[in-house]
Each structure stands twice: as C-alpha cells, then as structure tokens.
Amino acid sequence: MSYDVIIIGSGPGGYVCAIKAAQLGLKVAVIERRATFGGTCLNIGCIPSKALLHASEMFHHAGHGMDALGVEVSKPKLNLEKMMAHKDATVKSNVDGVAFLFKKNKIDSFIGHGKVLGAGKVSVTGDDGKVTELESKNVVIATGSDVAGIPGVKVTIDEKIIVSSTGALLLEKVPEHIVVVGGGVIGLEMGSVWGRLGAKVTVVEYLDTILGGMDGEVAKQFQRILGKQGMEFKLGAKVTGVKTSGKGAKVSFEPVKGGDAQTIDADVVLIATGRKPFTEGLGLEEAGVVLDERGRVRTDSHYQTNVPGVYAIGDVIVGPMLAHKAEDEGVALAEMMAGQAGHVNYNVIPGVVYTSPEVASVGKTEEELKAAGVKYKAGKFPFSANGRARAMQAQDGFVKVLADAETDRVLGVHILGVGAGELIHEAAVLMEFGGSSEDLGRTCHAHPTMSEAVKEAALATFGKPIHL
Ligand code: NAI
C-alpha cells in the first residue's frame, strides 16, 4: 500500500495534519496504537479533564456560590460514578468525531504500533503481532509525549494510589488528602477537581512559585486565590521520594535552599512533574533520525528531520507541549507537503490553565521582557472594577497588557479571571496582526462584558482606563 503521507499518532497534531493533508488532495494514512483516535488529549488529557473540571465546578458552585445570588439550594450530593460517566461520554463523542472526520476525508487508518523503517517505509504491528508494511512519500512522527516522572527519583506509578494525570481522571472515590507533586498546569487543574469534590489538596513544588514560566504577578495572585479555595502549598520544596505505605503513600521532600527533610501522608499522590517526548520503539535510531539533548526529535523549520521525507510535529519536537501548537504545526506541515506555504507564529501561542478562575496568556511575560532588555509599558485592569464581573461575582483577577514602549505594539497579554481562556483570543488575534495597545483600547467593546477589562487594560498602557 502506498500513500502520499503516513502519520504515526492520531493526537491533535497527527489527526489535524491528516485531515488538512487529505483536504489538500493527498492520499493519507494514520497509524494509531490506541483503539481510539485523538491521542492523549482526547482520551486521557485535555478533554476528560475539562469534563471533570466543569462538572466539579458546578458541584462546588451549587454548594458555595448560589446563596449570595438568592438561589437557595439544599446541600448538593456528589454522584461520582455519574460524573465519571459524563467524562467518558464526552471522550467518546470526541474520539468518535475524529473517526467520522477520517472517514469523511477518506483517510485510511491502521491500529497498531508504527515504526519508521527508513525514508518512505513504515511498518505497523497489530496487537495480534501481524506486521504490515506501508510505503509513503512522506512520514510524519506525531507520537506526542508521556509522563516524565520525578527527575532523579524512582517512583512506581500504580495509577491507584500513586497516579499520573491518567489515574487522577479515574479515581473511584474522593481521596481525603491528595498530595500533588508539581505545581504546574496538570497539578493545579487536577488538584482543583479533587479539591472541589472535597479532598484536602497539598501541592509540593520545587520552585518558589506555582506555574513557573507564567507571568509572576499572575502566578502570585492566582496562588492566593487557590489558597483561599483551600489548596495548600509547599513551595521551594524538592520531592525526594514517594512510596506507598499501608492504604496510602508517604511523600518525602526537603527545602531546596537546605534544611530538614519532611514527609506528608496522603491517600493519593499525583505525580505532575512534566512530560517527556514519546520516541520509544519507533525505530528512529535504526532509521538514523537524530534526537536533541532532551530526547526530542530534531527538525528544521519545515518540520523535516535529518532523514529526508521524515517529519515530526507536536510534543515530540521542541516547543510548548500544547495541543493547539501541535494542531497548527500539523496544518502548516500538511500545507508544505502539498507544495504550499505553511507557517506557525510561535510568538502568538496562547496558554490556558482551566482552573477557577482561569489563567490565560499570550506572548511575552514581564519577566521575559525584562530579561531581554525590552522597554515596555504595562497596563492593568482588575475585574473588581468591571460591571459584568460584579454582576457575576467574578471579581477575582485582572488583565495585564504589555506593549512596546516605543511602537506601542502589544507584546504580551496575561489574564487571571473567569473566562480568561476565551478572553485571551482577542489579544491573540490582535497580536497576530501586529496590533498596538491603542488599536485594542480604541476598539468598541460591548457593554457589559468581561472583555471590557481587556480594553481598559490596553487603555491603561497609553492613557488612563475609564473605570478606575
Ligand atoms: P509542568 O512542567 O507544567 O509542571 C511541572 C512542575 O513540577 C514544575 O513546576 C516543576 O518545577 C515541578 N517539579 C519538578 N520536579 C519536582 C520535584 N522533585 N519536587 C517538586 N516539584 C517538582 O508539567 P505538568 O503540569 O506535568 O504538565 C505537563 C505538560 O502538559 C506541560 O507541558 C503542560 O503545558 C501540558 N499541559 C497543558 C495543559 C493546558 O494547557 N491546560 C493541561 C495539562 C497539561
């Protein structure tokens, strides 16, 4: 069987690349080792976690946020089994959607383990051990990433007591105490889910801040809000051991700056200390495909590896491990393989943490601008001064717009607040078009909306916000 493009992996990078390539007239096949399409994101990542984040937020809101609005409800009762069924149904409809799109676009699929045999040759090994060889002008590695574990610490993840994000989506009961190792995106999202459902949550984080790499001011205020919600933090704490003990586990950690080691007991420990590129068993070494010093597939600016005709996109290459970054790379690569120009603007890739409130950012942080010696202006507007936010009891948080001091071009926007993950996109579009903060501040925004806070923060960079 011969194809124009064979893609190994059907996550957001792989499946989007496949659809786009098929839309552009190429003959496409996808190899996937899971029984369903969609990769980590749709099966055990973004989608199921959002289903649980939404459901747990509703549960928490029903119990805590309604009374002040004059809606008196009796104490909500948790039906965890039903909540999990909602999550599973959400996953099923999404993965079925990808299968439907493959059929619609006449994309062939092979379930099994894909292996690169060299330029133009790929094999698929099915669960029954049967090997099929396929030929293709182009081969795309879109195999994503896997749980990295704790650097330098041997931990056995049993997905029951010591869990990765996968097991954290499958707990059969609400733990009394969940210890989260790593105060990054996964830790805070999944910690929020179980915290809202009644667990005590302790986050142990190596750095002095949660969400390292995000805007420092946002991270600080966000931590205060999560603290008010009951989440506990041990910052500047290096986890040195995680071991099961009786029906639970013990987490050992020591202050990064030196000092006495401590242990905490937990019913469940979530290991959320990052992910690593997934390259095992793909035949990359035999095919001569070069990896970089961090185990990622090395590519040029056209996503081509050192082996002509073999490409890679998504979590398995350099850059943020985000589904939408992988999707955009998939589209760009499909366009290039079809002889068109493809491009990803890495300066404008939004990042969202789907907690309550949400955290969203696009472009540079203040810390990055300072480190690069860029002269910038910062404009800030709090949601407490926004009419719609008050009406919705969503006053926590703020919008920060960072613009070049000379040209006024917007360089970064950071939002902490309800709906931040949606609000950020007006900033992304503006930045994609090279817009200025004056462009943003002079754009008419509907009243009353949370979006007005974005406009007001832009106004604050070159003049004064109206409502402050
Ligand atoms: P992360 O890299 O965001 O955070 C890991 C944290 O663990 C870091 O803050 C690090 O300092 C800490 N850490 C490492 N070793 C430690 C130790 N020994 N003791 C204490 N703390 C330690 O990784 P995370 O949260 O596991 O996420 C993995 C990837 O998945 C990320 O690239 C993330 O962007 C992506 N993701 C994105 C989501 C989104 O966009 N909403 C949701 C979930 C995951």
Coordinates of C-alpha atoms and ligand atoms in Angstrom, one line a residue:
M1 CA 0.0 0.0 0.0
S2 CA 1.4 3.4 -1.0
Y3 CA 0.5 6.8 0.3
D4 CA 1.5 10.4 -0.1
V5 CA 1.6 10.8 3.7
I6 CA 1.7 8.4 6.6
I7 CA 1.2 9.9 10.1
I8 CA 2.2 7.9 13.2
G9 CA 0.0 9.1 16.0
S10 CA -3.6 10.5 15.9
G11 CA -3.4 13.1 18.6
P12 CA -4.2 16.8 17.9
G13 CA -1.0 17.1 15.8
G14 CA -1.4 13.9 13.8
Y15 CA -5.2 13.9 13.2
V16 CA -5.3 17.6 12.2
C17 CA -2.3 17.1 9.9
A18 CA -4.1 14.1 8.3
I19 CA -7.4 15.9 7.7
K20 CA -5.6 19.0 6.3
A21 CA -3.4 16.9 4.0
A22 CA -6.5 15.0 2.8
Q23 CA -8.3 18.2 2.2
L24 CA -5.4 19.3 0.0
G25 CA -5.8 16.2 -2.1
L26 CA -3.1 14.0 -0.6
K27 CA -3.6 10.2 0.0
V28 CA -3.2 9.8 3.7
A29 CA -3.0 7.0 6.3
V30 CA -2.8 7.3 10.1
I31 CA -1.2 4.7 12.4
E32 CA -2.5 4.7 16.0
R33 CA -1.6 2.2 18.8
R34 CA -4.7 3.1 20.9
A35 CA -8.1 1.6 20.0
T36 CA -9.5 5.1 19.6
F37 CA -8.2 8.2 17.8
G38 CA -7.4 11.6 19.4
G39 CA -4.2 10.7 21.4
T40 CA -3.5 11.8 25.0
C41 CA -5.5 15.0 24.6
L42 CA -8.9 13.5 23.7
N43 CA -8.5 10.1 25.5
I44 CA -6.7 10.9 28.8
G45 CA -5.8 14.6 28.8
C46 CA -7.4 17.8 27.8
I47 CA -10.9 16.6 27.1
P48 CA -11.7 14.3 30.1
S49 CA -10.0 16.8 32.4
K50 CA -12.2 19.6 31.1
A51 CA -15.3 17.4 31.6
L52 CA -14.3 16.8 35.2
L53 CA -13.3 20.5 35.7
H54 CA -16.7 21.6 34.5
A55 CA -18.7 19.1 36.5
S56 CA -16.7 19.6 39.7
E57 CA -17.1 23.4 39.3
M58 CA -20.8 23.0 39.0
F59 CA -20.8 20.8 42.1
H60 CA -18.8 23.3 44.1
H61 CA -20.8 26.3 42.8
A62 CA -24.0 24.6 43.8
G63 CA -22.7 24.2 47.3
H64 CA -21.0 27.5 47.7
G65 CA -21.8 30.2 45.2
M66 CA -25.5 30.2 44.8
D67 CA -26.8 31.5 48.1
A68 CA -25.4 35.0 47.6
L69 CA -27.3 35.2 44.3
G70 CA -30.6 34.4 46.1
V71 CA -30.7 30.9 44.9
E72 CA -31.2 28.6 47.8
V73 CA -30.4 25.0 47.2
S74 CA -30.0 22.2 49.6
K75 CA -26.5 20.7 50.0
P76 CA -25.5 19.1 46.7
K77 CA -24.8 15.4 46.7
L78 CA -22.0 14.0 44.7
N79 CA -22.6 11.1 42.4
L80 CA -19.0 10.4 41.3
E81 CA -20.0 7.5 39.1
K82 CA -22.3 9.7 37.1
M83 CA -19.7 12.4 36.9
M84 CA -17.2 9.9 35.5
A85 CA -19.9 8.7 33.0
H86 CA -20.2 12.3 31.8
K87 CA -16.5 12.4 31.4
D88 CA -16.4 9.1 29.5
A89 CA -19.3 10.1 27.2
T90 CA -17.5 13.4 26.4
V91 CA -14.4 11.5 25.5
K92 CA -16.4 9.0 23.4
S93 CA -18.2 11.7 21.4
N94 CA -14.8 13.4 20.7
V95 CA -12.9 10.3 19.6
D96 CA -15.9 9.2 17.5
G97 CA -15.8 12.6 15.9
V98 CA -12.2 12.1 14.8
A99 CA -13.1 8.7 13.3
F100 CA -16.0 10.3 11.5
L101 CA -13.7 13.0 10.1
F102 CA -11.2 10.4 8.9
K103 CA -14.0 8.5 7.0
K104 CA -15.3 11.8 5.6
N105 CA -11.9 12.7 4.3
K106 CA -11.1 9.2 3.1
I107 CA -8.1 8.8 5.4
D108 CA -7.0 5.2 5.9
S109 CA -6.2 4.1 9.5
F110 CA -4.2 1.3 11.0
I111 CA -4.4 0.3 14.6
G112 CA -1.1 -0.9 15.9
H113 CA 2.4 0.2 16.7
G114 CA 4.0 2.2 13.9
K115 CA 7.7 2.0 13.2
V116 CA 9.9 4.0 10.8
L117 CA 11.9 1.6 8.6
G118 CA 13.7 4.4 6.7
A119 CA 12.7 7.1 4.2
G120 CA 9.4 6.2 2.7
K121 CA 8.8 2.9 4.6
V122 CA 6.8 2.3 7.7
S123 CA 5.6 -0.9 9.5
V124 CA 2.5 -1.4 11.7
T125 CA 2.5 -4.2 14.2
G126 CA -1.0 -5.1 15.4
D127 CA -2.0 -6.5 18.8
D128 CA -2.0 -9.9 17.2
G129 CA 1.6 -9.5 16.2
K130 CA 0.8 -9.2 12.5
V131 CA 3.2 -6.8 10.7
T132 CA 2.0 -4.7 7.7
E133 CA 4.5 -2.7 5.6
L134 CA 3.4 0.5 4.1
E135 CA 5.1 2.9 1.7
S136 CA 4.7 6.6 1.6
K137 CA 6.4 9.7 0.1
N138 CA 6.3 11.4 3.5
V139 CA 6.3 10.1 7.0
V140 CA 5.2 12.2 10.0
I141 CA 6.1 11.4 13.6
A142 CA 3.3 12.8 15.8
T143 CA 3.7 10.5 18.7
G144 CA 3.3 13.1 21.4
S145 CA 4.6 12.7 25.0
D146 CA 4.4 10.6 28.1
V147 CA 4.6 11.1 31.8
A148 CA 8.2 12.1 32.7
G149 CA 8.2 11.1 36.4
I150 CA 10.2 13.0 39.1
P151 CA 13.7 13.7 37.9
G152 CA 16.2 11.6 39.8
V153 CA 13.5 9.9 42.0
K154 CA 12.3 6.3 41.4
V155 CA 8.6 6.3 41.7
T156 CA 6.2 3.4 40.8
I157 CA 3.0 4.8 39.4
D158 CA 0.3 2.2 40.1
E159 CA -2.5 4.6 38.9
K160 CA -4.4 3.9 42.1
I161 CA -2.5 5.4 45.0
I162 CA 0.4 6.9 43.1
V163 CA -1.1 8.3 40.0
S164 CA -0.2 10.3 36.9
S165 CA -2.8 12.5 35.2
T166 CA -4.3 9.3 33.7
G167 CA -5.1 7.8 37.1
A168 CA -6.2 11.1 38.5
L169 CA -9.0 11.0 36.0
L170 CA -10.1 7.6 37.2
L171 CA -10.2 7.7 41.0
E172 CA -13.2 5.7 42.3
K173 CA -13.7 7.8 45.4
V174 CA -12.7 11.3 46.6
P175 CA -9.5 11.0 48.5
E176 CA -9.3 12.6 51.9
H177 CA -5.9 14.0 51.2
I178 CA -4.3 14.2 47.8
V179 CA -0.7 15.4 47.5
V180 CA 0.2 16.8 44.2
V181 CA 3.9 16.8 43.2
G182 CA 4.5 19.7 40.8
G183 CA 2.6 23.0 40.8
G184 CA 2.3 23.2 37.1
V185 CA -0.7 23.0 34.8
I186 CA -1.7 19.4 35.4
G187 CA -1.2 19.6 39.2
L188 CA -3.3 22.7 39.6
E189 CA -6.1 21.5 37.2
M190 CA -6.4 18.0 38.7
G191 CA -5.8 19.3 42.2
S192 CA -8.7 21.7 41.6
V193 CA -11.0 18.9 40.5
W194 CA -10.5 16.8 43.6
G195 CA -10.4 19.8 45.9
R196 CA -13.8 20.9 44.7
L197 CA -15.2 17.5 45.3
G198 CA -14.0 17.5 48.9
A199 CA -10.4 16.4 49.1
K200 CA -7.7 18.2 51.0
V201 CA -5.1 19.2 48.4
T202 CA -1.4 19.9 49.2
V203 CA 0.8 20.9 46.3
V204 CA 4.6 20.4 46.7
E205 CA 6.5 22.5 44.2
Y206 CA 10.3 22.8 43.6
L207 CA 10.2 26.4 42.5
D208 CA 9.3 29.4 44.7
T209 CA 6.2 29.9 42.6
I210 CA 3.4 27.9 41.0
L211 CA 3.1 27.9 37.2
G212 CA 6.8 28.6 36.7
G213 CA 7.2 30.4 33.4
M214 CA 3.9 32.2 33.6
D215 CA 3.8 36.0 34.4
G216 CA 5.0 36.3 38.0
E217 CA 2.3 38.7 39.2
V218 CA -0.4 36.5 37.8
A219 CA 1.0 33.4 39.4
K220 CA 1.3 35.1 42.8
Q221 CA -2.3 36.4 42.8
F222 CA -3.5 33.0 41.4
Q223 CA -1.8 31.2 44.3
R224 CA -3.6 33.5 46.8
I225 CA -6.9 32.7 45.2
L226 CA -6.3 28.9 45.2
G227 CA -5.1 29.3 48.8
K228 CA -8.5 30.9 49.7
Q229 CA -10.1 27.9 48.0
G230 CA -8.3 25.6 50.4
M231 CA -5.3 24.4 48.4
E232 CA -2.1 24.2 50.4
F233 CA 1.3 24.9 49.0
K234 CA 4.8 23.8 49.9
L235 CA 6.9 25.9 47.6
G236 CA 10.7 25.7 47.2
A237 CA 10.3 22.0 48.2
K238 CA 12.1 19.2 46.4
V239 CA 10.3 15.9 46.5
T240 CA 12.9 13.2 47.1
G241 CA 10.7 10.1 47.5
V242 CA 7.2 8.8 47.0
K243 CA 6.3 5.4 48.5
T244 CA 3.2 3.5 49.1
S245 CA 2.6 2.9 52.8
G246 CA -0.4 0.9 54.0
K247 CA -3.5 2.1 52.2
G248 CA -1.9 5.4 51.2
A249 CA 1.5 6.9 50.5
K250 CA 4.3 8.9 52.0
V251 CA 5.8 11.9 50.2
S252 CA 9.3 13.0 51.3
F253 CA 10.6 16.4 50.5
E254 CA 13.3 18.8 51.5
P255 CA 13.6 22.6 51.2
V256 CA 15.5 23.5 48.0
K257 CA 17.5 26.1 50.0
G258 CA 18.6 23.4 52.5
G259 CA 17.0 22.4 55.8
D260 CA 15.3 19.4 57.4
A261 CA 13.5 16.8 55.3
Q262 CA 9.8 16.3 55.9
T263 CA 7.2 13.7 55.0
I264 CA 3.5 14.0 54.4
D265 CA 0.9 11.2 54.3
A266 CA -1.6 11.1 51.5
D267 CA -4.3 8.8 50.3
V268 CA -3.4 9.6 46.8
V269 CA -0.3 11.2 45.3
L270 CA -0.4 12.8 41.9
I271 CA 2.9 13.0 40.0
A272 CA 2.6 16.1 37.8
T273 CA 6.3 16.9 37.2
G274 CA 6.2 17.3 33.4
R275 CA 6.1 15.1 30.3
K276 CA 8.7 13.8 28.0
P277 CA 8.7 13.2 24.2
F278 CA 7.5 9.8 23.2
T279 CA 10.0 8.2 20.9
E280 CA 10.4 4.6 22.1
G281 CA 10.1 1.7 19.7
L282 CA 9.6 4.0 16.7
G283 CA 12.8 2.7 15.0
L284 CA 14.2 6.2 15.0
E285 CA 17.7 5.2 15.9
E286 CA 17.8 2.5 13.2
A287 CA 16.4 4.9 10.7
G288 CA 19.1 7.4 11.6
V289 CA 16.7 10.1 12.9
V290 CA 18.6 12.4 15.2
L291 CA 17.2 13.4 18.6
D292 CA 18.2 16.5 20.5
E293 CA 19.8 16.7 24.0
R294 CA 16.4 16.4 25.6
G295 CA 15.3 13.4 23.6
R296 CA 13.1 15.4 21.2
V297 CA 13.1 14.7 17.5
R298 CA 15.3 17.4 15.9
T299 CA 13.7 19.1 12.9
D300 CA 14.4 22.0 10.7
S301 CA 11.9 25.0 10.3
H302 CA 9.9 22.8 7.9
Y303 CA 9.5 20.1 10.5
Q304 CA 11.8 17.8 8.5
T305 CA 14.2 15.6 10.4
N306 CA 17.7 14.9 9.2
V307 CA 16.2 12.0 7.1
P308 CA 14.6 13.4 4.0
G309 CA 10.8 12.7 3.9
V310 CA 10.6 12.0 7.6
Y311 CA 8.9 14.8 9.6
A312 CA 7.9 15.4 13.2
I313 CA 5.4 17.7 14.9
G314 CA 3.8 18.4 18.3
D315 CA 5.0 17.3 21.8
V316 CA 7.7 15.1 20.3
I317 CA 9.6 18.2 19.0
V318 CA 10.8 21.5 20.5
G319 CA 8.3 24.0 21.9
P320 CA 5.4 24.1 24.4
M321 CA 3.6 20.8 24.9
L322 CA 0.2 22.1 23.9
A323 CA -2.5 20.5 21.7
H324 CA -3.1 23.7 19.7
K325 CA 0.6 24.2 19.0
A326 CA 0.6 20.6 17.6
E327 CA -2.5 21.3 15.6
D328 CA -1.1 24.4 14.0
E329 CA 2.1 22.5 13.2
G330 CA 0.0 19.8 11.6
V331 CA -1.8 22.2 9.3
A332 CA 1.5 24.0 8.4
L333 CA 3.2 20.7 7.6
A334 CA 0.3 19.4 5.5
E335 CA 0.4 22.7 3.5
M336 CA 4.1 22.3 2.9
M337 CA 3.8 18.7 1.9
A338 CA 1.1 19.7 -0.6
G339 CA 3.5 22.3 -2.1
Q340 CA 2.0 25.3 -0.4
A341 CA 3.5 27.7 2.2
G342 CA 2.8 26.7 5.8
H343 CA 3.6 28.8 8.8
V344 CA 3.2 28.8 12.6
N345 CA 3.7 32.1 14.6
Y346 CA 5.4 30.9 17.7
N347 CA 5.1 34.3 19.3
V348 CA 1.4 34.1 19.4
I349 CA 0.5 30.7 21.0
P350 CA -2.0 31.2 23.9
G351 CA -1.7 29.1 27.1
V352 CA -4.6 28.5 29.3
V353 CA -4.9 26.9 32.8
Y354 CA -8.5 25.7 33.1
T355 CA -9.0 26.2 36.8
S356 CA -11.4 28.6 38.5
P357 CA -10.7 31.3 37.8
E358 CA -8.8 30.6 34.7
V359 CA -5.3 31.8 33.8
A360 CA -4.5 32.7 30.2
S361 CA -1.6 34.3 28.5
V362 CA -0.2 35.0 25.1
G363 CA 3.1 36.4 24.1
K364 CA 5.9 37.6 26.5
T365 CA 5.7 37.8 30.3
E366 CA 7.1 40.9 32.1
E367 CA 10.0 38.7 33.3
E368 CA 10.9 37.7 29.7
L369 CA 10.7 41.3 28.5
K370 CA 12.9 42.5 31.4
A371 CA 15.4 39.7 30.8
A372 CA 15.6 40.6 27.1
G373 CA 16.1 44.3 27.9
V374 CA 13.0 45.3 26.0
K375 CA 11.5 48.7 27.0
Y376 CA 7.8 48.1 27.6
K377 CA 4.7 49.7 29.1
A378 CA 2.3 47.7 31.3
G379 CA -1.4 48.4 31.6
K380 CA -3.5 46.6 34.2
F381 CA -7.3 46.5 34.9
P382 CA -8.9 44.5 37.8
F383 CA -12.1 42.6 37.3
S384 CA -13.3 44.1 40.6
A385 CA -13.9 47.4 38.6
N386 CA -15.8 45.6 35.8
G387 CA -19.6 45.8 35.9
R388 CA -20.3 42.4 34.4
A389 CA -17.8 40.7 36.7
R390 CA -19.5 42.2 39.7
A391 CA -22.9 41.0 38.4
M392 CA -21.4 37.5 38.0
Q393 CA -19.5 37.6 41.3
A394 CA -16.4 37.1 39.3
Q395 CA -14.3 40.0 40.7
D396 CA -11.1 38.0 41.3
G397 CA -8.2 38.7 39.0
F398 CA -7.1 41.2 36.4
V399 CA -5.9 41.8 32.8
K400 CA -2.4 42.9 32.1
V401 CA -1.4 44.3 28.7
L402 CA 2.3 44.7 27.9
A403 CA 3.2 46.9 24.9
D404 CA 6.5 48.1 23.4
A405 CA 7.4 51.4 24.9
E406 CA 8.3 53.0 21.6
T407 CA 6.0 51.4 19.0
D408 CA 3.0 50.5 21.2
R409 CA 2.9 47.1 19.6
V410 CA 1.3 44.5 22.0
L411 CA 4.0 42.0 23.2
G412 CA 2.0 40.1 25.7
V413 CA -1.4 39.8 27.4
H414 CA -2.0 38.0 30.7
I415 CA -5.4 37.4 32.2
L416 CA -6.4 35.9 35.5
G417 CA -10.2 35.6 35.8
V418 CA -13.4 33.8 35.0
G419 CA -13.5 33.0 31.2
A420 CA -9.8 34.1 30.8
G421 CA -9.3 31.2 28.4
E422 CA -11.9 32.7 26.0
L423 CA -11.0 36.3 26.6
I424 CA -7.3 35.8 25.6
H425 CA -8.2 35.2 22.0
E426 CA -9.0 38.8 21.2
A427 CA -5.4 39.5 22.3
A428 CA -4.1 36.6 20.1
V429 CA -5.9 38.0 17.0
L430 CA -4.6 41.5 17.7
M431 CA -1.1 40.2 18.1
E432 CA -1.3 38.1 15.0
F433 CA -2.0 41.3 13.1
G434 CA 0.8 43.2 14.9
G435 CA -1.7 45.4 16.6
S436 CA -1.0 48.1 19.2
S437 CA -2.5 48.7 22.6
E438 CA -4.1 51.8 21.1
D439 CA -5.8 49.6 18.5
L440 CA -7.2 47.5 21.3
G441 CA -8.1 50.4 23.6
R442 CA -10.0 52.2 20.8
T443 CA -11.9 49.1 19.6
C444 CA -15.5 49.3 20.7
H445 CA -16.3 46.6 23.2
A446 CA -19.8 45.6 24.1
H447 CA -21.1 46.6 27.5
P448 CA -21.4 45.0 29.9
T449 CA -18.8 42.3 29.2
M450 CA -15.7 40.9 30.9
S451 CA -13.9 41.7 27.6
E452 CA -14.2 45.4 28.6
A453 CA -11.4 44.7 31.1
V454 CA -9.1 43.8 28.2
K455 CA -9.9 47.1 26.5
E456 CA -9.4 49.0 29.8
A457 CA -6.0 47.3 30.4
A458 CA -5.0 48.4 26.9
L459 CA -6.1 52.0 27.7
A460 CA -4.0 51.9 30.8
T461 CA -0.8 51.4 28.8
F462 CA -1.1 54.7 26.9
G463 CA -3.5 56.8 28.9
K464 CA -6.0 56.1 31.7
P465 CA -8.7 53.4 32.0
I466 CA -12.1 55.0 32.3
H467 CA -13.5 52.9 35.2
L468 CA -10.6 53.1 37.6
Ligands
NAI1 P1 4.8 21.4 34.2 O1 6.1 21.4 33.5 O2 3.8 22.4 33.8 O3 5.0 21.4 35.8 C1 5.8 20.5 36.5 C2 6.2 21.2 37.8 O4 6.8 20.2 38.6 C3 7.2 22.3 37.6 O5 6.7 23.4 38.2 C4 8.5 21.7 38.3 O6 9.2 22.8 39.0 C5 7.9 20.8 39.3 N1 8.8 19.7 39.8 C6 9.7 19.0 39.1 N2 10.4 18.2 39.9 C7 10.0 18.4 41.1 C8 10.3 17.8 42.4 N3 11.3 16.9 42.6 N4 9.6 18.2 43.5 C9 8.7 19.2 43.4 N5 8.3 19.8 42.2 C10 8.9 19.3 41.1 O7 4.3 19.9 33.9 P2 2.8 19.2 34.1 O8 1.9 20.0 34.9 O9 3.1 17.8 34.5 O10 2.3 19.3 32.6 C11 3.0 18.6 31.5 C12 2.7 19.2 30.2 O11 1.4 19.1 29.8 C13 3.1 20.7 30.2 O12 3.9 21.0 29.1 C14 1.8 21.4 30.1 O13 1.9 22.6 29.4 C15 0.9 20.4 29.4 N6 -0.5 20.5 29.8 C16 -1.2 21.6 29.4 C17 -2.5 21.9 29.8 C18 -3.2 23.1 29.4 O14 -2.7 23.7 28.5 N7 -4.2 23.5 30.1 C19 -3.1 20.9 30.7 C20 -2.3 19.8 31.1 C21 -1.1 19.7 30.7

